[in-house]
Amino acid sequence: MGPRAAGESGHELALVDNAIDLELDLRCYRLSAIKKAAYRFADRFTAVLGSPAQDRIAISLRFKSTVTEVAAREATRMFFQELLDQELREQIAAETDPIRTLILAHAFSNLDLIKREP
Amino acid sequence: MTGLHARFRDRTAFAPRADYRLLPFRFIRLDDQRYVVTSDVGEHVVVSRDQLIAFARHELPVTGALYRELKAKHLVFDDDSRAALDLLAVKYRTRVAPVANLTGLHIFVVTLRCDHSCHYCQVSRQTEDKTRFDMARDHADKALALVFESPNPAIKIEFQGGEPLLNFGLVKHVVQEAERRNAVQRRDLQFVIASNLTHLDDEILNFAREHDIYFSTSLDGPEDLHNANRPLRGGNSYRAAVDGIARARAALGHEFVSALMTTTPASLPRVEDIIDEYVRLGFTSIFLRSLSPYGFAIRTRLIRGYDIADWLGFYQRGLAHILAVNRRGVQLREELTAIALQKMFAPLGSSYVDLQSPAGIAIGALVYNYNGKIYGSDEGRMLAEMGDDSFCLGSLDDRTFASVMTDDALQQILEDSLPESAPMCADCGFLPWCGADPTFHRATQNDIVGHKAFSAFCAKQMAVLRHLVTLLEDDPDARRVLMSWV
Amino acid sequence: MLLKLSGRGLRALGEVSSRPFIGRISTDVAQRGPNEIWLARGGAGVPDGFRAYLLAGPRPVMPPRDSYALGPEFSYLSDGDVIRIEPDRGAVHAIYRRNSRTNSLLVTERCNNYCVMCSQPPKDRDDSWIIDDLLQAIPLMSPDTGEIGITGGEPSLLGPRLIELVRCLGQCLPATAVHILSNGRGFATGDLAKALAQLHHPDLMLGIPLYADVPEHHDYVVQARGAFDETIRGILNLKRHGVRVELRFVMHAETYEGLPAFARFVARNLLFVDHVALMGLELMGFARTNLDALWIDPLDYQRELREAVETLHRARLRVSIYNTPLCVLTPDLHPFARASISDWKNAYMDECDGCALRTQCGGFFASSTLRRSRGIARVRLG
Ligand code: SF4
Ligand code: SF4
């Protein structure tokens, strides 16, 4: 496997025993992002995560026995997209969570809701 | 354009400073090219992936149109726009204001008896046994006491069944008693009877007229479909419904009668016919509902008869047809769509119970069942009919409004089902427009939160919202009609 | 008819006061008093006991102190009007006209905005005497006055003195609606909004201009960086304390494109305001200075205007269009149009003769002859 995550170019993906095995770079995707992306795809495959070693983590996408290779590859491709999205979400959350807390505190500190006059 | 006199400064003097900060937002893929970005309070912008990345990385040019839109919708702010935080705070509060009012809708199940034997009906009984399946007057009085303990300034009392008109005496009693109490309390009080209208007589109509009572009836579509869905022993239930609608309108006024349809496998290929039937009968609103997972429907495996993709096709074709009808100048709005649009474009959250956050349970509606039990939603009592009483909030014999609202189990349900803390929902771009439906997830996954990757509720929400955003973005004609429903 | 509200129309007939003073016009001898100014259109007899005498007719033999001959341009002055007289300049200024539907009190000429279309360009000089005058003038106004406007400059720069003024209005003229035109910035922080609210004036509204959904555009129009932020906070503060607020949007070449976005912003963020006024451009002051840059034929912004009105109306906001002739508006906007131009400002054109809409139409600012819409055309009902 190269330095990049296996499968990102698509053609390395192989469906073996109804599973596609990948290795992800934790510098690209933090663990929480990987877990959340896997959760979202639970209807298509069950992701079994290995334990992280250095900057890498093994992940096995286990499909139902009825899956076709084409469908499994497509799901894996979508999974990579989702990983990117999920990683971005984690970044945004890290950046904006403090301000959300601040605004919420501000919003509910005094409950004199501005009301429309009847 | 000619410039201003020299003593005025031009626009560049007022351009934002180069750096900006992100305000809380979520996003979700709209299609292969685009993303929907939403703020916590439900304002949205549709962007390309490149734009999304540039935006999140603080690389957007601050003088561009996209930046202006993001800033106006409070997805970013800069040194010049601290007021954004104040406005956001107000919007957060406005969104939860309806929750603070607590329960406005109160459903009285005055009887379970009914003369129809609808295939999808969750609860009704064909029986003459009044004592077992009618609500006792004592329970009705206790329920009324509860109703008026709610602080909501607007109160809607809805009579359901079975067929509530089979226990009209109790309906009358509740209406009169509620009005007596309201003479002092002066709430905005409204009554609705959900009825198949087969039992309308002059006494009922006169009473309804005197007390401004609304009727909500069932109409599943054209005659053959309606009759197939809703068999009436020894009668034609379609004829009875159409007849009843006409009589009620004549007696009360056109707008006093509305209709609800239930979708069955037989409805799926016929959405246009159903809509045309509504137009023919002069209705201005239709609700393209999906089949609920409760009661008979699930027992009879009706719900397996079609899956969510079929319903979506039904909905999309239906919406297209309704938009076409509107373009012909006929006013007809689709309620499921209107609720979603309301959430997208109006500052107040929706009051539709199934789509509330926190879950509409108890906060949106309380159901007083024929046997004196209290439920947090109509679906909750239907689930109870299937033997799962987890949404029961106690009995009218020993509850006050305050004790219902502070019930530990209820609090737990509300808290657990908050989408903000549910996996997948928590960072879903549709969250501000979505809701929690703990009853549905309890019924289908035996868990009030539910795994959204397997949830038909979630699949439906995503598909409907994607469809609507796409229409709003890409089809100006559709947008015009849709915006008029907000 | 255009009235001259102030000018050097007085000629002293004898000994006069050394300082300016304020009084109320009267033609009724029984009204005599230290704040009353006798107005005589003819006849010779001059009753005693008045503060001053304005004589349009022949000079009396023995003019009392503060007698003046009144120039014909002030012949409109009548019973109940409140005026200020500056003896040394021979100047008279009509502060209040009893028969006018709209009386505006200019409370200061200072302002912290510098709007590109300002009809009353600000002057940066100490004019705190104005409010002293007004506090004297208000008790002389008729209690059945329908509405009093307060304008500037920026009234909120007066701070507590503005509160004093509104209190005085509330006490002396409790049945009179008070409409303050303010840029709102002065209410952003501090206690001014609260103090205003605590007056519990029975019929008070603040008209606050807002020109865009984002600061950069608003700030440009009002030529003040940071103005948008303060105006928004001011509006929030005022509403939080229960003061009624009207938003005002002046439509011209530099604002019209933003109308739809402005409307969406208001419908989403400021749903609690009491009224939204969309106004045609008055070709006065800086609007004249910047005429070429600001003028746009209202016909050319009907699409934006329509969209904005739709958005606001759907959000159940009260919305009105002012200063725009009906014939220029698309018919579906007619229900939102209000005829409001103050009587001394409005004029009609030749086309208006025999126009079916004339009675409902606001007509024009007299100043609008500078530029006219292609859309002006007599409307005949078919
Ligand atoms: S239910 Fe589905 S669509 Fe709704 S917020 Fe949760 S993940 Fe998003
Ligand atoms: S012709 Fe004159 S009166 Fe008629 S609508 Fe036009 S401006 Fe108004």
mmCIF file of N, CA and C in Angstrom, chain B residues 107-201:
data_model
loop_
_atom_site.group_PDB
_atom_site.id
_atom_site.type_symbol
_atom_site.label_atom_id
_atom_site.label_comp_id
_atom_site.label_asym_id
_atom_site.label_seq_id
_atom_site.Cartn_x
_atom_site.Cartn_y
_atom_site.Cartn_z
ATOM 1 N N ILE B 107 -56.183 16.291 21.998
ATOM 2 C CA ILE B 107 -57.009 15.343 21.243
ATOM 3 C C ILE B 107 -57.836 14.499 22.200
ATOM 4 N N PHE B 108 -59.133 14.535 22.017
ATOM 5 C CA PHE B 108 -60.040 13.727 22.828
ATOM 6 C C PHE B 108 -60.501 12.534 21.991
ATOM 7 N N VAL B 109 -60.117 11.334 22.412
ATOM 8 C CA VAL B 109 -60.602 10.142 21.714
ATOM 9 C C VAL B 109 -61.904 9.756 22.407
ATOM 10 N N VAL B 110 -63.022 10.253 21.877
ATOM 11 C CA VAL B 110 -64.282 10.096 22.599
ATOM 12 C C VAL B 110 -64.884 8.706 22.449
ATOM 13 N N THR B 111 -64.467 7.990 21.426
ATOM 14 C CA THR B 111 -64.904 6.593 21.289
ATOM 15 C C THR B 111 -63.987 5.874 20.317
ATOM 16 N N LEU B 112 -63.882 4.588 20.469
ATOM 17 C CA LEU B 112 -63.144 3.811 19.465
ATOM 18 C C LEU B 112 -64.082 3.197 18.446
ATOM 19 N N ARG B 113 -65.382 3.317 18.714
ATOM 20 C CA ARG B 113 -66.340 2.662 17.824
ATOM 21 C C ARG B 113 -66.367 3.357 16.459
ATOM 22 N N CYS B 114 -66.590 2.535 15.434
ATOM 23 C CA CYS B 114 -66.678 3.098 14.084
ATOM 24 C C CYS B 114 -67.457 2.146 13.210
ATOM 25 N N ASP B 115 -68.131 2.699 12.189
ATOM 26 C CA ASP B 115 -68.878 1.841 11.280
ATOM 27 C C ASP B 115 -68.079 1.517 10.021
ATOM 28 N N HIS B 116 -66.934 2.146 9.862
ATOM 29 C CA HIS B 116 -66.070 1.810 8.727
ATOM 30 C C HIS B 116 -65.115 0.703 9.148
ATOM 31 N N SER B 117 -64.593 -0.004 8.171
ATOM 32 C CA SER B 117 -63.538 -0.955 8.518
ATOM 33 C C SER B 117 -62.346 -0.730 7.598
ATOM 34 N N CYS B 118 -61.749 0.435 7.742
ATOM 35 C CA CYS B 118 -60.648 0.825 6.866
ATOM 36 C C CYS B 118 -59.446 -0.080 7.093
ATOM 37 N N HIS B 119 -58.827 -0.475 5.971
ATOM 38 C CA HIS B 119 -57.726 -1.424 6.064
ATOM 39 C C HIS B 119 -56.561 -0.905 6.882
ATOM 40 N N TYR B 120 -56.371 0.390 6.808
ATOM 41 C CA TYR B 120 -55.182 0.916 7.459
ATOM 42 C C TYR B 120 -55.451 1.442 8.859
ATOM 43 N N CYS B 121 -56.707 1.327 9.306
ATOM 44 C CA CYS B 121 -57.022 1.978 10.574
ATOM 45 C C CYS B 121 -56.312 1.277 11.723
ATOM 46 N N GLN B 122 -55.759 2.088 12.567
ATOM 47 C CA GLN B 122 -54.957 1.545 13.652
ATOM 48 C C GLN B 122 -55.781 1.151 14.860
ATOM 49 N N VAL B 123 -56.917 1.769 15.047
ATOM 50 C CA VAL B 123 -57.517 1.667 16.367
ATOM 51 C C VAL B 123 -58.984 1.262 16.432
ATOM 52 N N SER B 124 -59.754 1.480 15.380
ATOM 53 C CA SER B 124 -61.197 1.464 15.593
ATOM 54 C C SER B 124 -61.758 0.065 15.824
ATOM 55 N N ARG B 125 -62.951 0.048 16.379
ATOM 56 C CA ARG B 125 -63.650 -1.199 16.671
ATOM 57 C C ARG B 125 -65.041 -1.151 16.067
ATOM 58 N N GLN B 126 -65.456 -2.266 15.481
ATOM 59 C CA GLN B 126 -66.850 -2.363 15.070
ATOM 60 C C GLN B 126 -67.631 -3.048 16.177
ATOM 61 N N THR B 127 -68.252 -2.264 16.971
ATOM 62 C CA THR B 127 -68.968 -2.860 18.088
ATOM 63 C C THR B 127 -70.038 -1.905 18.564
ATOM 64 N N GLU B 128 -71.007 -2.466 19.249
ATOM 65 C CA GLU B 128 -72.044 -1.627 19.839
ATOM 66 C C GLU B 128 -71.744 -1.376 21.313
ATOM 67 N N ASP B 129 -70.659 -1.947 21.770
ATOM 68 C CA ASP B 129 -70.362 -1.915 23.202
ATOM 69 C C ASP B 129 -69.858 -0.552 23.641
ATOM 70 N N LYS B 130 -70.818 0.263 24.068
ATOM 71 C CA LYS B 130 -70.446 1.635 24.386
ATOM 72 C C LYS B 130 -69.615 1.726 25.656
ATOM 73 N N THR B 131 -69.930 0.903 26.610
ATOM 74 C CA THR B 131 -69.264 1.076 27.892
ATOM 75 C C THR B 131 -67.776 0.797 27.795
ATOM 76 N N ARG B 132 -67.408 -0.133 26.944
ATOM 77 C CA ARG B 132 -65.998 -0.488 26.885
ATOM 78 C C ARG B 132 -65.173 0.473 26.049
ATOM 79 N N PHE B 133 -65.790 1.031 25.022
ATOM 80 C CA PHE B 133 -64.984 1.801 24.074
ATOM 81 C C PHE B 133 -65.334 3.282 23.982
ATOM 82 N N ASP B 134 -66.213 3.761 24.851
ATOM 83 C CA ASP B 134 -66.500 5.195 24.867
ATOM 84 C C ASP B 134 -65.782 5.846 26.046
ATOM 85 N N MET B 135 -65.431 7.109 25.859
ATOM 86 C CA MET B 135 -64.795 7.848 26.966
ATOM 87 C C MET B 135 -65.867 8.205 27.990
ATOM 88 N N ALA B 136 -65.498 8.070 29.256
ATOM 89 C CA ALA B 136 -66.441 8.404 30.316
ATOM 90 C C ALA B 136 -66.471 9.914 30.524
ATOM 91 N N ARG B 137 -67.648 10.407 30.910
ATOM 92 C CA ARG B 137 -67.815 11.844 31.116
ATOM 93 C C ARG B 137 -66.836 12.374 32.170
ATOM 94 N N ASP B 138 -66.636 11.559 33.165
ATOM 95 C CA ASP B 138 -65.729 11.937 34.243
ATOM 96 C C ASP B 138 -64.296 12.149 33.709
ATOM 97 N N HIS B 139 -63.878 11.255 32.808
ATOM 98 C CA HIS B 139 -62.558 11.413 32.198
ATOM 99 C C HIS B 139 -62.494 12.660 31.327
ATOM 100 N N ALA B 140 -63.576 12.913 30.608
ATOM 101 C CA ALA B 140 -63.607 14.099 29.756
ATOM 102 C C ALA B 140 -63.441 15.353 30.609
ATOM 103 N N ASP B 141 -64.115 15.391 31.740
ATOM 104 C CA ASP B 141 -64.007 16.557 32.622
ATOM 105 C C ASP B 141 -62.589 16.719 33.157
ATOM 106 N N LYS B 142 -61.998 15.593 33.516
ATOM 107 C CA LYS B 142 -60.622 15.661 34.020
ATOM 108 C C LYS B 142 -59.670 16.127 32.917
ATOM 109 N N ALA B 143 -59.914 15.651 31.705
ATOM 110 C CA ALA B 143 -59.071 16.068 30.583
ATOM 111 C C ALA B 143 -59.197 17.572 30.359
ATOM 112 N N LEU B 144 -60.422 18.061 30.445
ATOM 113 C CA LEU B 144 -60.635 19.503 30.246
ATOM 114 C C LEU B 144 -59.883 20.328 31.282
ATOM 115 N N ALA B 145 -59.885 19.843 32.494
ATOM 116 C CA ALA B 145 -59.154 20.555 33.547
ATOM 117 C C ALA B 145 -57.690 20.666 33.148
ATOM 118 N N LEU B 146 -57.146 19.569 32.613
ATOM 119 C CA LEU B 146 -55.761 19.536 32.163
ATOM 120 C C LEU B 146 -55.522 20.521 31.021
ATOM 121 N N VAL B 147 -56.462 20.512 30.065
ATOM 122 C CA VAL B 147 -56.351 21.390 28.898
ATOM 123 C C VAL B 147 -56.146 22.832 29.347
ATOM 124 N N PHE B 148 -56.941 23.237 30.302
ATOM 125 C CA PHE B 148 -56.882 24.644 30.701
ATOM 126 C C PHE B 148 -55.760 24.938 31.693
ATOM 127 N N GLU B 149 -55.053 23.894 32.089
ATOM 128 C CA GLU B 149 -53.845 24.139 32.885
ATOM 129 C C GLU B 149 -52.654 24.454 31.987
ATOM 130 N N SER B 150 -52.753 24.128 30.692
ATOM 131 C CA SER B 150 -51.666 24.464 29.773
ATOM 132 C C SER B 150 -51.611 25.976 29.603
ATOM 133 N N PRO B 151 -50.403 26.536 29.572
ATOM 134 C CA PRO B 151 -50.303 27.991 29.456
ATOM 135 C C PRO B 151 -50.509 28.521 28.041
ATOM 136 N N ASN B 152 -50.677 27.639 27.064
ATOM 137 C CA ASN B 152 -50.743 28.111 25.685
ATOM 138 C C ASN B 152 -51.949 29.026 25.463
ATOM 139 N N PRO B 153 -51.708 30.205 24.873
ATOM 140 C CA PRO B 153 -52.824 31.131 24.651
ATOM 141 C C PRO B 153 -53.779 30.666 23.549
ATOM 142 N N ALA B 154 -53.312 29.726 22.712
ATOM 143 C CA ALA B 154 -54.191 29.213 21.658
ATOM 144 C C ALA B 154 -54.423 27.730 21.924
ATOM 145 N N ILE B 155 -55.668 27.356 22.039
ATOM 146 C CA ILE B 155 -55.976 25.961 22.349
ATOM 147 C C ILE B 155 -56.891 25.373 21.290
ATOM 148 N N LYS B 156 -56.465 24.211 20.795
ATOM 149 C CA LYS B 156 -57.279 23.537 19.794
ATOM 150 C C LYS B 156 -57.693 22.194 20.382
ATOM 151 N N ILE B 157 -58.978 21.949 20.411
ATOM 152 C CA ILE B 157 -59.479 20.664 20.903
ATOM 153 C C ILE B 157 -59.959 19.871 19.693
ATOM 154 N N GLU B 158 -59.368 18.702 19.522
ATOM 155 C CA GLU B 158 -59.741 17.889 18.370
ATOM 156 C C GLU B 158 -60.387 16.604 18.858
ATOM 157 N N PHE B 159 -61.532 16.267 18.270
ATOM 158 C CA PHE B 159 -62.218 15.028 18.644
ATOM 159 C C PHE B 159 -61.879 13.957 17.631
ATOM 160 N N GLN B 160 -61.406 12.838 18.169
ATOM 161 C CA GLN B 160 -61.062 11.746 17.274
ATOM 162 C C GLN B 160 -61.735 10.476 17.727
ATOM 163 N N GLY B 161 -61.551 9.430 16.918
ATOM 164 C CA GLY B 161 -62.139 8.153 17.283
ATOM 165 C C GLY B 161 -61.220 7.040 16.889
ATOM 166 N N GLY B 162 -61.807 6.005 16.483
ATOM 167 C CA GLY B 162 -63.190 5.722 16.090
ATOM 168 C C GLY B 162 -63.855 6.875 15.348
ATOM 169 N N GLU B 163 -65.154 6.835 15.413
ATOM 170 C CA GLU B 163 -65.946 7.891 14.792
ATOM 171 C C GLU B 163 -66.564 8.718 15.907
ATOM 172 N N PRO B 164 -66.036 9.905 16.156
ATOM 173 C CA PRO B 164 -66.460 10.680 17.323
ATOM 174 C C PRO B 164 -67.956 11.006 17.330
ATOM 175 N N LEU B 165 -68.538 11.096 16.124
ATOM 176 C CA LEU B 165 -69.958 11.453 16.110
ATOM 177 C C LEU B 165 -70.833 10.343 16.694
ATOM 178 N N LEU B 166 -70.273 9.135 16.831
ATOM 179 C CA LEU B 166 -71.028 8.070 17.485
ATOM 180 C C LEU B 166 -71.149 8.321 18.984
ATOM 181 N N ASN B 167 -70.353 9.231 19.491
ATOM 182 C CA ASN B 167 -70.491 9.637 20.892
ATOM 183 C C ASN B 167 -70.669 11.153 20.948
ATOM 184 N N PHE B 168 -71.628 11.624 20.151
ATOM 185 C CA PHE B 168 -71.799 13.066 20.004
ATOM 186 C C PHE B 168 -72.185 13.750 21.320
ATOM 187 N N GLY B 169 -72.890 13.019 22.139
ATOM 188 C CA GLY B 169 -73.281 13.581 23.437
ATOM 189 C C GLY B 169 -72.070 14.089 24.206
ATOM 190 N N LEU B 170 -71.011 13.312 24.184
ATOM 191 C CA LEU B 170 -69.812 13.711 24.927
ATOM 192 C C LEU B 170 -69.095 14.881 24.234
ATOM 193 N N VAL B 171 -69.101 14.853 22.903
ATOM 194 C CA VAL B 171 -68.515 15.964 22.152
ATOM 195 C C VAL B 171 -69.191 17.268 22.575
ATOM 196 N N LYS B 172 -70.516 17.225 22.589
ATOM 197 C CA LYS B 172 -71.299 18.392 22.977
ATOM 198 C C LYS B 172 -70.909 18.870 24.374
ATOM 199 N N HIS B 173 -70.846 17.901 25.251
ATOM 200 C CA HIS B 173 -70.519 18.228 26.637
ATOM 201 C C HIS B 173 -69.149 18.918 26.732
ATOM 202 N N VAL B 174 -68.159 18.359 26.037
ATOM 203 C CA VAL B 174 -66.804 18.931 26.103
ATOM 204 C C VAL B 174 -66.787 20.349 25.527
ATOM 205 N N VAL B 175 -67.463 20.535 24.402
ATOM 206 C CA VAL B 175 -67.489 21.858 23.780
ATOM 207 C C VAL B 175 -68.119 22.875 24.735
ATOM 208 N N GLN B 176 -69.264 22.510 25.287
ATOM 209 C CA GLN B 176 -69.957 23.464 26.161
ATOM 210 C C GLN B 176 -69.142 23.771 27.414
ATOM 211 N N GLU B 177 -68.580 22.717 27.949
ATOM 212 C CA GLU B 177 -67.806 22.870 29.179
ATOM 213 C C GLU B 177 -66.539 23.713 28.915
ATOM 214 N N ALA B 178 -65.877 23.455 27.764
ATOM 215 C CA ALA B 178 -64.670 24.217 27.406
ATOM 216 C C ALA B 178 -65.027 25.689 27.239
ATOM 217 N N GLU B 179 -66.154 25.939 26.609
ATOM 218 C CA GLU B 179 -66.543 27.341 26.397
ATOM 219 C C GLU B 179 -66.880 28.019 27.717
ATOM 220 N N ARG B 180 -67.474 27.253 28.622
ATOM 221 C CA ARG B 180 -67.798 27.819 29.926
ATOM 222 C C ARG B 180 -66.505 28.247 30.624
ATOM 223 N N ARG B 181 -65.519 27.342 30.598
ATOM 224 C CA ARG B 181 -64.242 27.688 31.228
ATOM 225 C C ARG B 181 -63.576 28.858 30.514
ATOM 226 N N ASN B 182 -63.711 28.872 29.209
ATOM 227 C CA ASN B 182 -63.008 29.897 28.439
ATOM 228 C C ASN B 182 -63.636 31.281 28.587
ATOM 229 N N ALA B 183 -64.866 31.327 29.059
ATOM 230 C CA ALA B 183 -65.502 32.622 29.268
ATOM 231 C C ALA B 183 -64.649 33.445 30.229
ATOM 232 N N VAL B 184 -63.984 32.767 31.140
ATOM 233 C CA VAL B 184 -63.097 33.463 32.062
ATOM 234 C C VAL B 184 -61.693 33.545 31.487
ATOM 235 N N GLN B 185 -61.219 32.438 30.917
ATOM 236 C CA GLN B 185 -59.812 32.354 30.517
ATOM 237 C C GLN B 185 -59.476 33.095 29.222
ATOM 238 N N ARG B 186 -60.463 33.212 28.344
ATOM 239 C CA ARG B 186 -60.292 33.982 27.104
ATOM 240 C C ARG B 186 -59.085 33.542 26.264
ATOM 241 N N ARG B 187 -58.949 32.242 26.068
ATOM 242 C CA ARG B 187 -57.912 31.783 25.132
ATOM 243 C C ARG B 187 -58.510 31.797 23.726
ATOM 244 N N ASP B 188 -57.622 31.644 22.778
ATOM 245 C CA ASP B 188 -58.078 31.470 21.409
ATOM 246 C C ASP B 188 -58.445 29.990 21.268
ATOM 247 N N LEU B 189 -59.720 29.688 21.344
ATOM 248 C CA LEU B 189 -60.193 28.304 21.467
ATOM 249 C C LEU B 189 -60.819 27.839 20.151
ATOM 250 N N GLN B 190 -60.401 26.652 19.709
ATOM 251 C CA GLN B 190 -60.914 26.152 18.433
ATOM 252 C C GLN B 190 -61.262 24.667 18.553
ATOM 253 N N PHE B 191 -62.323 24.243 17.872
ATOM 254 C CA PHE B 191 -62.723 22.838 17.919
ATOM 255 C C PHE B 191 -62.678 22.216 16.528
ATOM 256 N N VAL B 192 -62.209 20.980 16.484
ATOM 257 C CA VAL B 192 -62.212 20.234 15.219
ATOM 258 C C VAL B 192 -62.756 18.846 15.495
ATOM 259 N N ILE B 193 -63.621 18.358 14.625
ATOM 260 C CA ILE B 193 -64.067 16.971 14.740
ATOM 261 C C ILE B 193 -63.515 16.206 13.539
ATOM 262 N N ALA B 194 -62.734 15.165 13.812
ATOM 263 C CA ALA B 194 -62.230 14.311 12.737
ATOM 264 C C ALA B 194 -63.264 13.218 12.520
ATOM 265 N N SER B 195 -63.948 13.292 11.388
ATOM 266 C CA SER B 195 -65.109 12.419 11.232
ATOM 267 C C SER B 195 -65.222 11.917 9.809
ATOM 268 N N ASN B 196 -65.865 10.747 9.652
ATOM 269 C CA ASN B 196 -66.130 10.283 8.285
ATOM 270 C C ASN B 196 -67.408 10.888 7.719
ATOM 271 N N LEU B 197 -68.071 11.694 8.517
ATOM 272 C CA LEU B 197 -69.228 12.495 8.106
ATOM 273 C C LEU B 197 -70.457 11.681 7.720
ATOM 274 N N THR B 198 -70.466 10.371 7.995
ATOM 275 C CA THR B 198 -71.662 9.591 7.647
ATOM 276 C C THR B 198 -72.820 9.866 8.604
ATOM 277 N N HIS B 199 -72.494 10.398 9.767
ATOM 278 C CA HIS B 199 -73.557 10.534 10.769
ATOM 279 C C HIS B 199 -74.011 11.959 10.989
ATOM 280 N N LEU B 200 -73.669 12.833 10.043
ATOM 281 C CA LEU B 200 -74.097 14.230 10.186
ATOM 282 C C LEU B 200 -75.609 14.311 10.169
ATOM 283 N N ASP B 201 -76.183 14.929 11.171
ATOM 284 C CA ASP B 201 -77.607 15.240 11.075
ATOM 285 C C ASP B 201 -77.794 16.712 11.433
#
